[in-house]
Short mmCIF file of C-alpha atoms in Angstrom, two decimals:
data_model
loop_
_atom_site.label_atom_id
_atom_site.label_comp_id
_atom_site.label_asym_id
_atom_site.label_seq_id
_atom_site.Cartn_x
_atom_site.Cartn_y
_atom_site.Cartn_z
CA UNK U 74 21.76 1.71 -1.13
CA UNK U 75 21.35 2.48 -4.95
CA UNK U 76 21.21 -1.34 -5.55
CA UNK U 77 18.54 -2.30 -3.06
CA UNK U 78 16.58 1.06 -4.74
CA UNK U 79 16.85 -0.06 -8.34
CA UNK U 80 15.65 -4.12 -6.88
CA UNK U 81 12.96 -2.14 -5.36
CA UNK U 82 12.11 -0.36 -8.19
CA UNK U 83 12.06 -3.81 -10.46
CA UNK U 84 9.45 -5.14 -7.79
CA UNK U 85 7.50 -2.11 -7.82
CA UNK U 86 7.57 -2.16 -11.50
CA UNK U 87 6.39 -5.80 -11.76
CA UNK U 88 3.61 -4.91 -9.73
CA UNK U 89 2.65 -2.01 -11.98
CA UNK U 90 2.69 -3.89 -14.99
CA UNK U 91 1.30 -7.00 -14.11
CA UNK U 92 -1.07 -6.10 -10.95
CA UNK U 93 -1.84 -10.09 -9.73
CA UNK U 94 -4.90 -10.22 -7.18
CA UNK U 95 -3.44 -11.31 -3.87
CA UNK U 96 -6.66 -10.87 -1.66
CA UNK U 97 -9.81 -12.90 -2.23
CA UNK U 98 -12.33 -10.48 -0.96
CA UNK U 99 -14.74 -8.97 -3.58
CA UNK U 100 -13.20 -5.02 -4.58
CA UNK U 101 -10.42 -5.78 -1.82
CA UNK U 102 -9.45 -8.44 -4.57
CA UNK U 103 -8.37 -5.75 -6.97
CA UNK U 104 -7.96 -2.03 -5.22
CA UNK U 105 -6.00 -2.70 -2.37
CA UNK U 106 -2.91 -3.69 -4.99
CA UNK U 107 -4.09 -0.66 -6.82
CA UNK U 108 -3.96 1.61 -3.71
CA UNK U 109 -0.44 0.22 -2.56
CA UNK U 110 1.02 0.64 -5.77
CA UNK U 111 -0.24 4.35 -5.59
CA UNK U 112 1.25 5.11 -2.33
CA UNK U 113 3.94 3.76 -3.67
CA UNK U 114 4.20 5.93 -6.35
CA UNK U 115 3.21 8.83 -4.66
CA UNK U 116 6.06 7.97 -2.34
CA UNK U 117 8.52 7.67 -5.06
CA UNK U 118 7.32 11.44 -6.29
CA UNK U 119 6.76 13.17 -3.20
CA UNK U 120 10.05 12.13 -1.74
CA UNK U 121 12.24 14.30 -4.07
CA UNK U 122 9.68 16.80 -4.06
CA UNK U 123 7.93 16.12 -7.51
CA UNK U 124 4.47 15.90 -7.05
CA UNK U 125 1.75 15.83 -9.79
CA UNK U 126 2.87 18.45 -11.64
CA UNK U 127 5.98 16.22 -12.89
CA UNK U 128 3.43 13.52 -14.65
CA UNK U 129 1.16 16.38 -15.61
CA UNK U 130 3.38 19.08 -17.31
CA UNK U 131 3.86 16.20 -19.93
CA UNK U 132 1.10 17.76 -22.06
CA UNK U 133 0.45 14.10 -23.60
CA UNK U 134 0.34 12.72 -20.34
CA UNK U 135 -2.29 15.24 -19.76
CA UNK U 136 -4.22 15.08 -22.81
CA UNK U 137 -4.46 11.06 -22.23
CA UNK U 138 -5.40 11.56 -18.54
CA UNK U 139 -8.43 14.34 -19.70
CA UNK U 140 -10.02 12.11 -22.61
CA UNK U 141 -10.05 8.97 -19.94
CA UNK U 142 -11.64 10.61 -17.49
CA UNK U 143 -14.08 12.14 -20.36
CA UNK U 144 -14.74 8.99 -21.48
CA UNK U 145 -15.09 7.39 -17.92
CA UNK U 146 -17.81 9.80 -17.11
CA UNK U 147 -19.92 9.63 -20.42
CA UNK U 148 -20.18 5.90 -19.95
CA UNK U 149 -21.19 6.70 -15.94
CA UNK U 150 -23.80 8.87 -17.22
CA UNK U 151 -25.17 6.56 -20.21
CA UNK U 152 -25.32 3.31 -17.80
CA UNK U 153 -26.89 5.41 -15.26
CA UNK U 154 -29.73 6.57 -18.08
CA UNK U 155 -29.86 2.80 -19.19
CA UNK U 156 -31.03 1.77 -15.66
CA UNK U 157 -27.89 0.94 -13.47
CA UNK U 158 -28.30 1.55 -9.94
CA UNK U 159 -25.44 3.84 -8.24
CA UNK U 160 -24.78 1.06 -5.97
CA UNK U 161 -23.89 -1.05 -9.21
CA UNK U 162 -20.28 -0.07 -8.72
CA UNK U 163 -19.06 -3.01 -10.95
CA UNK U 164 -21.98 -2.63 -13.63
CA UNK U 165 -21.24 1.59 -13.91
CA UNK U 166 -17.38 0.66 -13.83
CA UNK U 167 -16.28 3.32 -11.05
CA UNK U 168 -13.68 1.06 -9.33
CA UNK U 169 -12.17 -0.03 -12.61
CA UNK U 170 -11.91 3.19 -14.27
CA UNK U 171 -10.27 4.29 -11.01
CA UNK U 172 -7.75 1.73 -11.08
CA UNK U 173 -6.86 2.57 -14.62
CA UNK U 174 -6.27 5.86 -13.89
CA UNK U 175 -3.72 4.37 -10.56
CA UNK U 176 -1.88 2.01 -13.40
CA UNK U 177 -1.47 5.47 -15.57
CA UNK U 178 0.06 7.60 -12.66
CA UNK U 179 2.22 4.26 -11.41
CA UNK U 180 3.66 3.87 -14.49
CA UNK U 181 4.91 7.42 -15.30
CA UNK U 182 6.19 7.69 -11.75
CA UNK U 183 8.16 4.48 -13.00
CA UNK U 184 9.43 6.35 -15.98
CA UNK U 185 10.42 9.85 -14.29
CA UNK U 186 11.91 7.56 -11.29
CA UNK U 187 13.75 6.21 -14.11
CA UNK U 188 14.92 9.83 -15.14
CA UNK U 189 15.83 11.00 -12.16
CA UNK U 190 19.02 7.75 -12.35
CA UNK U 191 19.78 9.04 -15.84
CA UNK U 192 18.20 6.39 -17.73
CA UNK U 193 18.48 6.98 -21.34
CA UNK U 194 15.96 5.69 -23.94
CA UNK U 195 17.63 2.67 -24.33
CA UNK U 196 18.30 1.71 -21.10
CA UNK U 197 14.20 2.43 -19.96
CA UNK U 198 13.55 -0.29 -22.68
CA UNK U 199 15.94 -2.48 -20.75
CA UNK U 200 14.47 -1.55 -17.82
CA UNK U 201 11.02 -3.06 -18.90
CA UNK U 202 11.74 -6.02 -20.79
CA UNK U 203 14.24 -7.37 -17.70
CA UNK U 204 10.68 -6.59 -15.55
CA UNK U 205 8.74 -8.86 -18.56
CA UNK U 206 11.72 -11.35 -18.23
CA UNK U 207 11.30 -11.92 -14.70
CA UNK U 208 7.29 -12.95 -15.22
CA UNK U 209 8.48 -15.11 -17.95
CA UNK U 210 10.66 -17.01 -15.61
CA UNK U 211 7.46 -17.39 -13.02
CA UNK U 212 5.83 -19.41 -15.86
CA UNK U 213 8.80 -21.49 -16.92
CA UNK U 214 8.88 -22.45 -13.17
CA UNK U 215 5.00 -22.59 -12.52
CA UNK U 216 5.40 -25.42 -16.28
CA UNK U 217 8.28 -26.78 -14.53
CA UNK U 218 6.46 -27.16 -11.08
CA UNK U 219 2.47 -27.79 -11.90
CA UNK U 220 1.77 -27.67 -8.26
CA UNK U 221 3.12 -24.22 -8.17
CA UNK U 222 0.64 -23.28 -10.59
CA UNK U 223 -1.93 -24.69 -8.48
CA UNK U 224 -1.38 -22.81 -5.47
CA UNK U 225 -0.79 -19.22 -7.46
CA UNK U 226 -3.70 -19.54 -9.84
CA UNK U 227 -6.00 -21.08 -7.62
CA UNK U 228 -5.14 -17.75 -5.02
CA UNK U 229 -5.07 -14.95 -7.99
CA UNK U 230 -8.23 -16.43 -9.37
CA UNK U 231 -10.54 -16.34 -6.11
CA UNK U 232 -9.71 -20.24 -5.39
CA UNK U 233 -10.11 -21.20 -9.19
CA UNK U 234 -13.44 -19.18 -9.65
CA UNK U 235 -13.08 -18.16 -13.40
CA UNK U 236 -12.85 -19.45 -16.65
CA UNK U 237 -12.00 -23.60 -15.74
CA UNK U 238 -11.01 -24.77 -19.34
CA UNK U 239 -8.86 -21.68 -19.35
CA UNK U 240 -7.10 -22.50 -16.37
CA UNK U 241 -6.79 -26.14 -17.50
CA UNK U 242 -4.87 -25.02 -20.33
CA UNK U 243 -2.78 -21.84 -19.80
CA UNK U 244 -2.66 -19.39 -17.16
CA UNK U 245 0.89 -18.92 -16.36
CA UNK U 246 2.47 -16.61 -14.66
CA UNK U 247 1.82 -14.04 -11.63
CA UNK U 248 -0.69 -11.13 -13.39
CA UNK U 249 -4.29 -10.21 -13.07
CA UNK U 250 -4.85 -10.79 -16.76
CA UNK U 251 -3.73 -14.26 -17.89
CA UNK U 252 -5.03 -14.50 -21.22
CA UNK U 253 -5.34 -11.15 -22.96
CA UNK U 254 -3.58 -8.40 -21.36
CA UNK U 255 -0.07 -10.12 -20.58
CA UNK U 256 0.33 -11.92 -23.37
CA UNK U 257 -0.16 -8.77 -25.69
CA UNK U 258 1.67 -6.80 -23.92
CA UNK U 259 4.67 -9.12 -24.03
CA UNK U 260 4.09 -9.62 -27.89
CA UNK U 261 4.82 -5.71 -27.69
CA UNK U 262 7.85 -6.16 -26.23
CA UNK U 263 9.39 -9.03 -27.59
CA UNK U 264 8.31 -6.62 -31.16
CA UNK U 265 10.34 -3.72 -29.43
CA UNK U 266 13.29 -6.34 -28.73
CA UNK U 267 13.08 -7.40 -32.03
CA UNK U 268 13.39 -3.58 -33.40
CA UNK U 269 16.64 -3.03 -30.73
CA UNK U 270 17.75 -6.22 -31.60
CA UNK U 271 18.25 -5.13 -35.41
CA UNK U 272 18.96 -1.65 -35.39
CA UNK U 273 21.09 -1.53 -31.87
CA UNK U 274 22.08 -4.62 -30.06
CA UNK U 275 21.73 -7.75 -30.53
CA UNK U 276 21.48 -8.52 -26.90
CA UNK U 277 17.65 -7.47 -27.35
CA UNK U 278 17.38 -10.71 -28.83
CA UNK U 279 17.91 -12.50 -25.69
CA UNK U 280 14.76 -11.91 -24.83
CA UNK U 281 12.35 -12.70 -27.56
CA UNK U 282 12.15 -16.66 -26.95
CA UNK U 283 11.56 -16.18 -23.32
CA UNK U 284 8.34 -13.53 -24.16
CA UNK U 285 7.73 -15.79 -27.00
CA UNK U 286 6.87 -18.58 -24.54
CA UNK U 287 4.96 -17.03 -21.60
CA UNK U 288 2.84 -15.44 -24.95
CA UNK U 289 2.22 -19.35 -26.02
CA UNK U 290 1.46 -20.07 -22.44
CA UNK U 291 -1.48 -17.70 -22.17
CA UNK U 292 -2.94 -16.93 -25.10
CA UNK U 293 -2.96 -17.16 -29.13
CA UNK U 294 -3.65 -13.32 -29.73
CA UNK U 295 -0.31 -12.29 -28.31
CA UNK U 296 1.18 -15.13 -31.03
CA UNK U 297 -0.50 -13.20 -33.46
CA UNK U 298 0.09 -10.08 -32.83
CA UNK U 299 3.82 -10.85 -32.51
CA UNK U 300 3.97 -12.16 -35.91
CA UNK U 301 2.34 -9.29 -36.81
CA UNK U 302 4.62 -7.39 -36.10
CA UNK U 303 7.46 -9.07 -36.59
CA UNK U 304 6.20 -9.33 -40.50
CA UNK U 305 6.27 -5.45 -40.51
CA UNK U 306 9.24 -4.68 -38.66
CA UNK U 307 11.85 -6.94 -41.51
CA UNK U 308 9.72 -5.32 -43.81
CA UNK U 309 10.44 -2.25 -42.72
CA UNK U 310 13.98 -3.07 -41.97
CA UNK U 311 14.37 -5.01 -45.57
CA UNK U 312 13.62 -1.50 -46.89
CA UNK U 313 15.62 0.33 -44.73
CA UNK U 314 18.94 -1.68 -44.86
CA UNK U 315 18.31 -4.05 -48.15
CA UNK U 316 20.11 -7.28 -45.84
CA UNK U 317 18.25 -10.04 -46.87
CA UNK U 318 20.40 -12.73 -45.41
CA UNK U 319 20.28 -11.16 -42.20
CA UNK U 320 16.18 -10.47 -42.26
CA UNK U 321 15.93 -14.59 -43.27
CA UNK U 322 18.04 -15.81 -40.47
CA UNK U 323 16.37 -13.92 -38.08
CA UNK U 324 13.01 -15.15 -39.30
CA UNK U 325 13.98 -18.53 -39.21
CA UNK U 326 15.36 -18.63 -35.97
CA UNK U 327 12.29 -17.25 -34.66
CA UNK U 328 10.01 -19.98 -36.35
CA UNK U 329 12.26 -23.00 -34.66
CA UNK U 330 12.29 -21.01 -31.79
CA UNK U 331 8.33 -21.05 -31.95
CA UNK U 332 8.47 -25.12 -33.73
CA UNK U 333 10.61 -25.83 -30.83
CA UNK U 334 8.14 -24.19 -27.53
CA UNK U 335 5.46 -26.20 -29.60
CA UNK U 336 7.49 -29.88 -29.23
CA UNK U 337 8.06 -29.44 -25.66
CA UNK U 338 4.29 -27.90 -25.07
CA UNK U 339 3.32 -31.58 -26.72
CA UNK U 340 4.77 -33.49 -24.06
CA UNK U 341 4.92 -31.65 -21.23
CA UNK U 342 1.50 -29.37 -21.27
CA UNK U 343 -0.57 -31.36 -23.76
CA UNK U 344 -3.66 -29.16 -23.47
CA UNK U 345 -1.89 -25.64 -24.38
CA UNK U 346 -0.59 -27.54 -27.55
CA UNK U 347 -4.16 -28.47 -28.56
CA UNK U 348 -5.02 -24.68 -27.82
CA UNK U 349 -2.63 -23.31 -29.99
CA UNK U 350 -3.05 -25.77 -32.65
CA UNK U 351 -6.88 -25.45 -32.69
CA UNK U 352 -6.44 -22.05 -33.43
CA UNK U 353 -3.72 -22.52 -36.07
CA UNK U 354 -6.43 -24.96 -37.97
CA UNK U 355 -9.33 -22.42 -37.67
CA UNK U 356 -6.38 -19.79 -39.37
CA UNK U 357 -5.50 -22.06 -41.93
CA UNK U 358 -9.47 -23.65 -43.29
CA UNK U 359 -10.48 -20.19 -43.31
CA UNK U 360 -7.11 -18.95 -45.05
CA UNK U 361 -6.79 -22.07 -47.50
CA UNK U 362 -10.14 -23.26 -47.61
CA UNK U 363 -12.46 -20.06 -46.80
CA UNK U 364 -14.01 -22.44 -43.98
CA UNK U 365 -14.93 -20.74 -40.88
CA UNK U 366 -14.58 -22.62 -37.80
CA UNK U 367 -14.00 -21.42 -33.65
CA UNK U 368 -12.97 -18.48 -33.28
CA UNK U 369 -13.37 -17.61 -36.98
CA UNK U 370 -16.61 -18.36 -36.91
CA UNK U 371 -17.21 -16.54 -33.75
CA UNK U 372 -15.73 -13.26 -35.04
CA UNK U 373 -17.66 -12.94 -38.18
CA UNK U 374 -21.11 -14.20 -36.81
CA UNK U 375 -20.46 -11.95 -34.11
CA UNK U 376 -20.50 -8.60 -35.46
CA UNK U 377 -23.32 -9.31 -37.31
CA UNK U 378 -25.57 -10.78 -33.92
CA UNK U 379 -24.68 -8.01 -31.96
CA UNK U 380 -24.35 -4.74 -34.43
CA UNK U 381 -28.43 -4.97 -34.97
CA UNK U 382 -29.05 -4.11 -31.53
CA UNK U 383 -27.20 -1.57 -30.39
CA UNK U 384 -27.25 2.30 -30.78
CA UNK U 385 -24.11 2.87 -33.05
CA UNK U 386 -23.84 6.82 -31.51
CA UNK U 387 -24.54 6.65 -27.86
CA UNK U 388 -24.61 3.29 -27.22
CA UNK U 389 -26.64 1.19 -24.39
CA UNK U 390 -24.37 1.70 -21.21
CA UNK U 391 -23.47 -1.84 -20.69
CA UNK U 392 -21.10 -3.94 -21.44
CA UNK U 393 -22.16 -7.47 -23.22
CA UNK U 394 -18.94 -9.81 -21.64
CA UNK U 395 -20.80 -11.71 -19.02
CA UNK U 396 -24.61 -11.46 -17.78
CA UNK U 397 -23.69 -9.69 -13.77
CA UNK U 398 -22.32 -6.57 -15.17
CA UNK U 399 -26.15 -6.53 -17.74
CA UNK U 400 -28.85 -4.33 -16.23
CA UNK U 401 -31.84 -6.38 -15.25
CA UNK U 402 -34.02 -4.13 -17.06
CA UNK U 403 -32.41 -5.33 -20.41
CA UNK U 404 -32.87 -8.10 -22.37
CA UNK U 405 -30.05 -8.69 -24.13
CA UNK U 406 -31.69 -11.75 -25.71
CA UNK U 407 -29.07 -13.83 -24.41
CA UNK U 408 -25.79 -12.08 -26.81
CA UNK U 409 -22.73 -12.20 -24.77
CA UNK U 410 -18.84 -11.36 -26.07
CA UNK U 411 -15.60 -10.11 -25.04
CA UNK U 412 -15.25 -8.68 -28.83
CA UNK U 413 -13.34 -5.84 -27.46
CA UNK U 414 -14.99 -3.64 -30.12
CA UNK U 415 -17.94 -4.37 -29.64
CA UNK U 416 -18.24 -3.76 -26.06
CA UNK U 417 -17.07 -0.30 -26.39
CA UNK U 418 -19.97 0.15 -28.94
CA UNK U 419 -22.61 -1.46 -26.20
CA UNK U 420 -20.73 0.73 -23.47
CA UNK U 421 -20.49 4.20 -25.40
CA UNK U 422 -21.42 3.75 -29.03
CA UNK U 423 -18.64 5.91 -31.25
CA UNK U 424 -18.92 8.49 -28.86
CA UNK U 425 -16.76 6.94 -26.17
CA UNK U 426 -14.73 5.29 -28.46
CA UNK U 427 -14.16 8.36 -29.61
CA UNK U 428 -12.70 10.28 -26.19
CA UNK U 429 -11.42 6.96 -24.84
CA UNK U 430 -9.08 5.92 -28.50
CA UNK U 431 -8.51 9.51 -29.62
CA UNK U 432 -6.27 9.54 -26.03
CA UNK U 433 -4.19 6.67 -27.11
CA UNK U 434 -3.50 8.10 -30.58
CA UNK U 435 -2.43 11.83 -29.69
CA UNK U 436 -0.85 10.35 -26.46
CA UNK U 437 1.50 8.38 -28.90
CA UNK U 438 1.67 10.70 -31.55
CA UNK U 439 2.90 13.77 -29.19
CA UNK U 440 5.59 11.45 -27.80
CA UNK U 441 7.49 10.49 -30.78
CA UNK U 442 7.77 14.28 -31.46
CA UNK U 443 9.91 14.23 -28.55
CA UNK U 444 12.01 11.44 -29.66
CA UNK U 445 15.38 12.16 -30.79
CA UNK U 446 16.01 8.82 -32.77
CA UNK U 447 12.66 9.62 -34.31
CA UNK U 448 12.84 6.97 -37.08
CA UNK U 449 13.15 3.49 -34.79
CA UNK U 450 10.40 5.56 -32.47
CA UNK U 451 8.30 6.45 -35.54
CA UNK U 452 8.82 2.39 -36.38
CA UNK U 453 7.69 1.53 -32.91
CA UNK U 454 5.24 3.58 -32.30
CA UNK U 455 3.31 3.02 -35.53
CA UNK U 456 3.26 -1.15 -34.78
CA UNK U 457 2.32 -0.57 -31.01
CA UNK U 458 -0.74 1.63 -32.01
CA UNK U 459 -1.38 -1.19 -34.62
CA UNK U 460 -0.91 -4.11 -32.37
CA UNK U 461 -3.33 -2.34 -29.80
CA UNK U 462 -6.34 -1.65 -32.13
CA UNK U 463 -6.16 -4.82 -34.19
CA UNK U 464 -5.88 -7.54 -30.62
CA UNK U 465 -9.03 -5.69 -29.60
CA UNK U 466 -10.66 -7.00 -32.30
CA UNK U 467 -10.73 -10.58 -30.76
CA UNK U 468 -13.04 -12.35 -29.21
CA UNK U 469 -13.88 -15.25 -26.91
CA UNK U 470 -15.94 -18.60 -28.46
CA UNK U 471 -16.92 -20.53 -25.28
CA UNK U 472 -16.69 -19.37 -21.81
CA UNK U 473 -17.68 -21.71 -18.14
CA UNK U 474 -17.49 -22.14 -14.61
CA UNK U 475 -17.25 -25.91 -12.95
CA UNK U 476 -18.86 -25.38 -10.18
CA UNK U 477 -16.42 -28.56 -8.22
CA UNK U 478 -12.74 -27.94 -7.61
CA UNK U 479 -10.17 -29.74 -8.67
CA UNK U 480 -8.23 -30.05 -12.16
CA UNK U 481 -8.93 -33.17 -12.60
CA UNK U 482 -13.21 -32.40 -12.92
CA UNK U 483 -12.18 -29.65 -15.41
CA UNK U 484 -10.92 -32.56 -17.99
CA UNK U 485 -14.03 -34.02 -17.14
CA UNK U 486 -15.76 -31.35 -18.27
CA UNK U 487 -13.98 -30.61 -21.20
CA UNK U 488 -14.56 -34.27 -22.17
CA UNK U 489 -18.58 -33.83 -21.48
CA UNK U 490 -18.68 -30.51 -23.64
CA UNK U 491 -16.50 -32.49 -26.84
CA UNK U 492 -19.60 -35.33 -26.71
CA UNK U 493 -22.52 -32.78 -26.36
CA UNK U 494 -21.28 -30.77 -29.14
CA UNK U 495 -20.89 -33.87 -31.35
CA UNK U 496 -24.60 -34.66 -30.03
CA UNK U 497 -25.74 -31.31 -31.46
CA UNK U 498 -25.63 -29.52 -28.39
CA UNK U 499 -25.69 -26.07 -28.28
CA UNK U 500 -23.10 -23.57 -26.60
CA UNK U 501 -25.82 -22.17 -23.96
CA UNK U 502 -27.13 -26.15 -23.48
CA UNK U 503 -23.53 -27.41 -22.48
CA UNK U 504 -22.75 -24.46 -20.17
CA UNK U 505 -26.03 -25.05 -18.02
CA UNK U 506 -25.38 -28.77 -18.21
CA UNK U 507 -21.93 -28.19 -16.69
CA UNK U 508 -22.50 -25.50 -14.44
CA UNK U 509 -25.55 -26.95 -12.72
CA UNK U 510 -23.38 -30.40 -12.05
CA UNK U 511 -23.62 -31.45 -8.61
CA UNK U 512 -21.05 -34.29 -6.94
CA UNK U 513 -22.76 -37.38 -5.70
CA UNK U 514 -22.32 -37.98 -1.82
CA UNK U 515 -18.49 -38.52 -0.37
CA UNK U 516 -17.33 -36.79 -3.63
CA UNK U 517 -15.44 -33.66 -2.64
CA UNK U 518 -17.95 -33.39 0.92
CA UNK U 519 -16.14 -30.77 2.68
CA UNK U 520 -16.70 -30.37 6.31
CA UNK U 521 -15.58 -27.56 8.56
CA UNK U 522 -15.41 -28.34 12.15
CA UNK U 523 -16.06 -26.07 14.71
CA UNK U 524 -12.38 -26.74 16.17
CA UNK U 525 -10.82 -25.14 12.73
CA UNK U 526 -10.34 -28.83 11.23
CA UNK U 527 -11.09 -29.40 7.97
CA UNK U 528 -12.58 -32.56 6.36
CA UNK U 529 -12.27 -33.81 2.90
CA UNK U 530 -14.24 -36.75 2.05
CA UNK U 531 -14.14 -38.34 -0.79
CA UNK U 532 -14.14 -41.51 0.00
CA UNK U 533 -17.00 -43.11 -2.68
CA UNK U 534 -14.13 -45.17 -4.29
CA UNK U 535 -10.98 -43.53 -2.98
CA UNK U 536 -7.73 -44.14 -4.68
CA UNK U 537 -3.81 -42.49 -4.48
CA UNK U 538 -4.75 -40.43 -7.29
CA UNK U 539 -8.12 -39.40 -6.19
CA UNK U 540 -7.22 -38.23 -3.27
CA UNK U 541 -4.01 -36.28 -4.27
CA UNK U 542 -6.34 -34.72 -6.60
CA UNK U 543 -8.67 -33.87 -4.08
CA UNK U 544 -5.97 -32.42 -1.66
#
């Protein structure tokens, strides 16, 4: 019985951590998981007879649920003053602030489940990198097996609505957030295995290459912030311990590690290698040659395009990501990011990023208090608080829908956007160009008979490969 409780717990926790979208229904998409997981939680806690009062007698627990909610209803008010609509549940952020407040009581109902089998420090950080193991293994398979990834991104992403160059090349895995989210929250991990790893076990190593390559998979920030910390922690350690041999190996095992995931990337997921190694040129012109290109570019123009409008104290009580969650009444002049920064400052000006980072900080700092081993805790602590504020500096260059399913028009447009931005196109130009496309006749005509029977015709000059791209 304890067995099939602890696999229970692992799938639970997966869940929690990861939250993939399994229904393709607007809200439905994203709160039924939410409200599941909470019964499920509130299962968990009600059955020994826990309740709330086990998350909230944590007073950091507390402290962090208070500011969020403080912070949740300042931004409520100030997008209601800035012309939202109460009906505008996705614009005034209701359903997502609610859902962050599920994944906070979820996961400490993870923690004191943990507790109650006697779970030592040690043993909860087991616990959660064996959970970030197991999505690691979805992506090897989902690289392995492309059609996989078809069918599970193509049903977590609302039938491949979203970002099409992104899901041409990464998404991996089974999460809600491919491309930010996961892969910084394993580069947090496989920084935590790296500190266990040195200081307690060297089984904590095990698990670096496979974080390491569901991070490359999804997204260059989580490679950054990894190295990041990585840097600090043998610094740290080098200090601590003065093994300089040891430090070195470790460091170069890591790189090959990293050299290696690149060579197989090359020939099996072509793409994701050009990803990466766009964004290791853009690094190294600006590093070497004070050149700013991408996302480079992007960060340091955009601070400066969107800083000018917006009221530093209170705000404007939007977010600036993408034009549906933009009150009509604004014109935003066309200024869009996911600068993480920078759409707290639109949301709440320092005001809310006051309440809503102040929770984070005295949530952390009242925990390592508590911490018996209080040095490795200070250690991690200190480079998860870092890791979380720098990755939020980031920001997105170039974002579009294909409005025509199937991979294969995807490559197409990537190929149409490379020739209109050697043309002189600009970034707006080549996202109206592409998302106003429409398919000639017998391209991709999809029929639904009244019987249930579906037709795909694409017939105009039908090949094998045409139509198993179609299907």
């Amino acid at each position: 019985m304890k067995k099939i409780s602890k696999i229970l717990l692992y799938v639970y926790a997966f869940l929690v951590f990861y939250t993939p979208n399994f229904f393709n229904n607007g809200y439905l998409n994203y709160s039924i998981p939410f409200i599941l997981m909470l019964c499920g939680g509130m299962t968990i806690l009600f059955h020994k007879g826990l309740g709330f009062k086990s998350i909230l007698n944590k007073k950091n627990v507390f402290i962090l649920f208070v500011l969020f909610f403080i912070s949740s209803i300042y931004f409520l008010i100030r997008s209601l003053l800035a012309g939202t609509e109460f009906y505008e549940l996705d614009k005034l952020r209701i359903v997502q602030n609610f859902m962050m407040l599920c994944s906070f009581v979820c996961v400490f109902v993870i923690i004191i489940k943990l507790e109650q089998l006697n779970y030592n420090r040690e043993q909860k950080i087991s616990f959660i990198l064996n959970v970030a193991w197991m999505q690691s293994f979805t992506c090897i398979l989902m690289l392995v097996f492309p059609s996989l990834k078809e069918i599970i991104v193509h049903q977590l992403l609302l039938d491949g609505e979203g970002n099409a160059f992104t899901i041409a090349k990464r998404m991996y895995g089974i999460t809600m957030n491919y491309t930010f989210a996961t892969p910084v929250f394993h580069a947090i991990l496989a920084t935590i295995a790296l500190i266990y790893g040195l200081y307690k076990n060297k089984k904590y190593y095990f698990y670096i290459p496979f974080l390491l390559l569901s991070i490359i998979l999804n997204g260059r920030t989580g490679l950054l912030v990894f190295a990041l910390g990585a840097v600090l922690v043998f610094l740290f350690y080098l200090i601590d311990t003065k093994k300089i041999i040891k430090v070195l190996s470790i460091a170069i095992i890591f790189i090959f590690i990293v050299l290696v995931v690149f060579g197989i990337l090359k020939f099996v997921k072509y793409d994701t290698y050009l990803f990466f190694i766009d964004g290791i040129n853009d690094m190294s012109q600006f590093l070497f040659e004070g050149e700013k290109e991408g996302n480079i570019d992007y960060l340091s123009t955009g601070w400066k395009d969107g800083i000018k409008n917006v009221n530093i104290i209170f705000g404007e009580g939007y977010r600036i990501y993408i034009d549906s969650v933009i009150p009509e009444s604004i014109d935003n002049e066309g200024f869009n990011t996911d600068m993480g920064y920078m759409n707290d400052l639109y949301m709440g000006g320092i005001l809310y990023m006051l309440f809503l980072y102040s929770s984070i900080i005295i949530f952390v700092c009242m925990g390592i208090n508590k911490e018996k081993d209080r040095r490795i805790n200070k250690l991690i602590y200190f480079i998860m608080l870092l890791m979380i504020f720098i990755c939020n500096i980031k920001g997105n260059k170039f974002k579009v829908k294909v409005p025509v399913g199937g991979i294969h028009f995807v490559y197409n447009a990537i190929c149409s956007a490379t020739v209109g931005n050697l043309l002189g196109l600009s970034a707006d130009e080549i996202k109206k160009g592409i998302e106003t496309f429409e398919l000639t006749k017998k391209r991709m005509d999809i029929l639904e008979l009244k019987n249930g029977v579906t037709i795909i015709n694409d017939t105009y000059n039908a090949s094998f490969e045409s139509m198993k791209a179609s299907l």
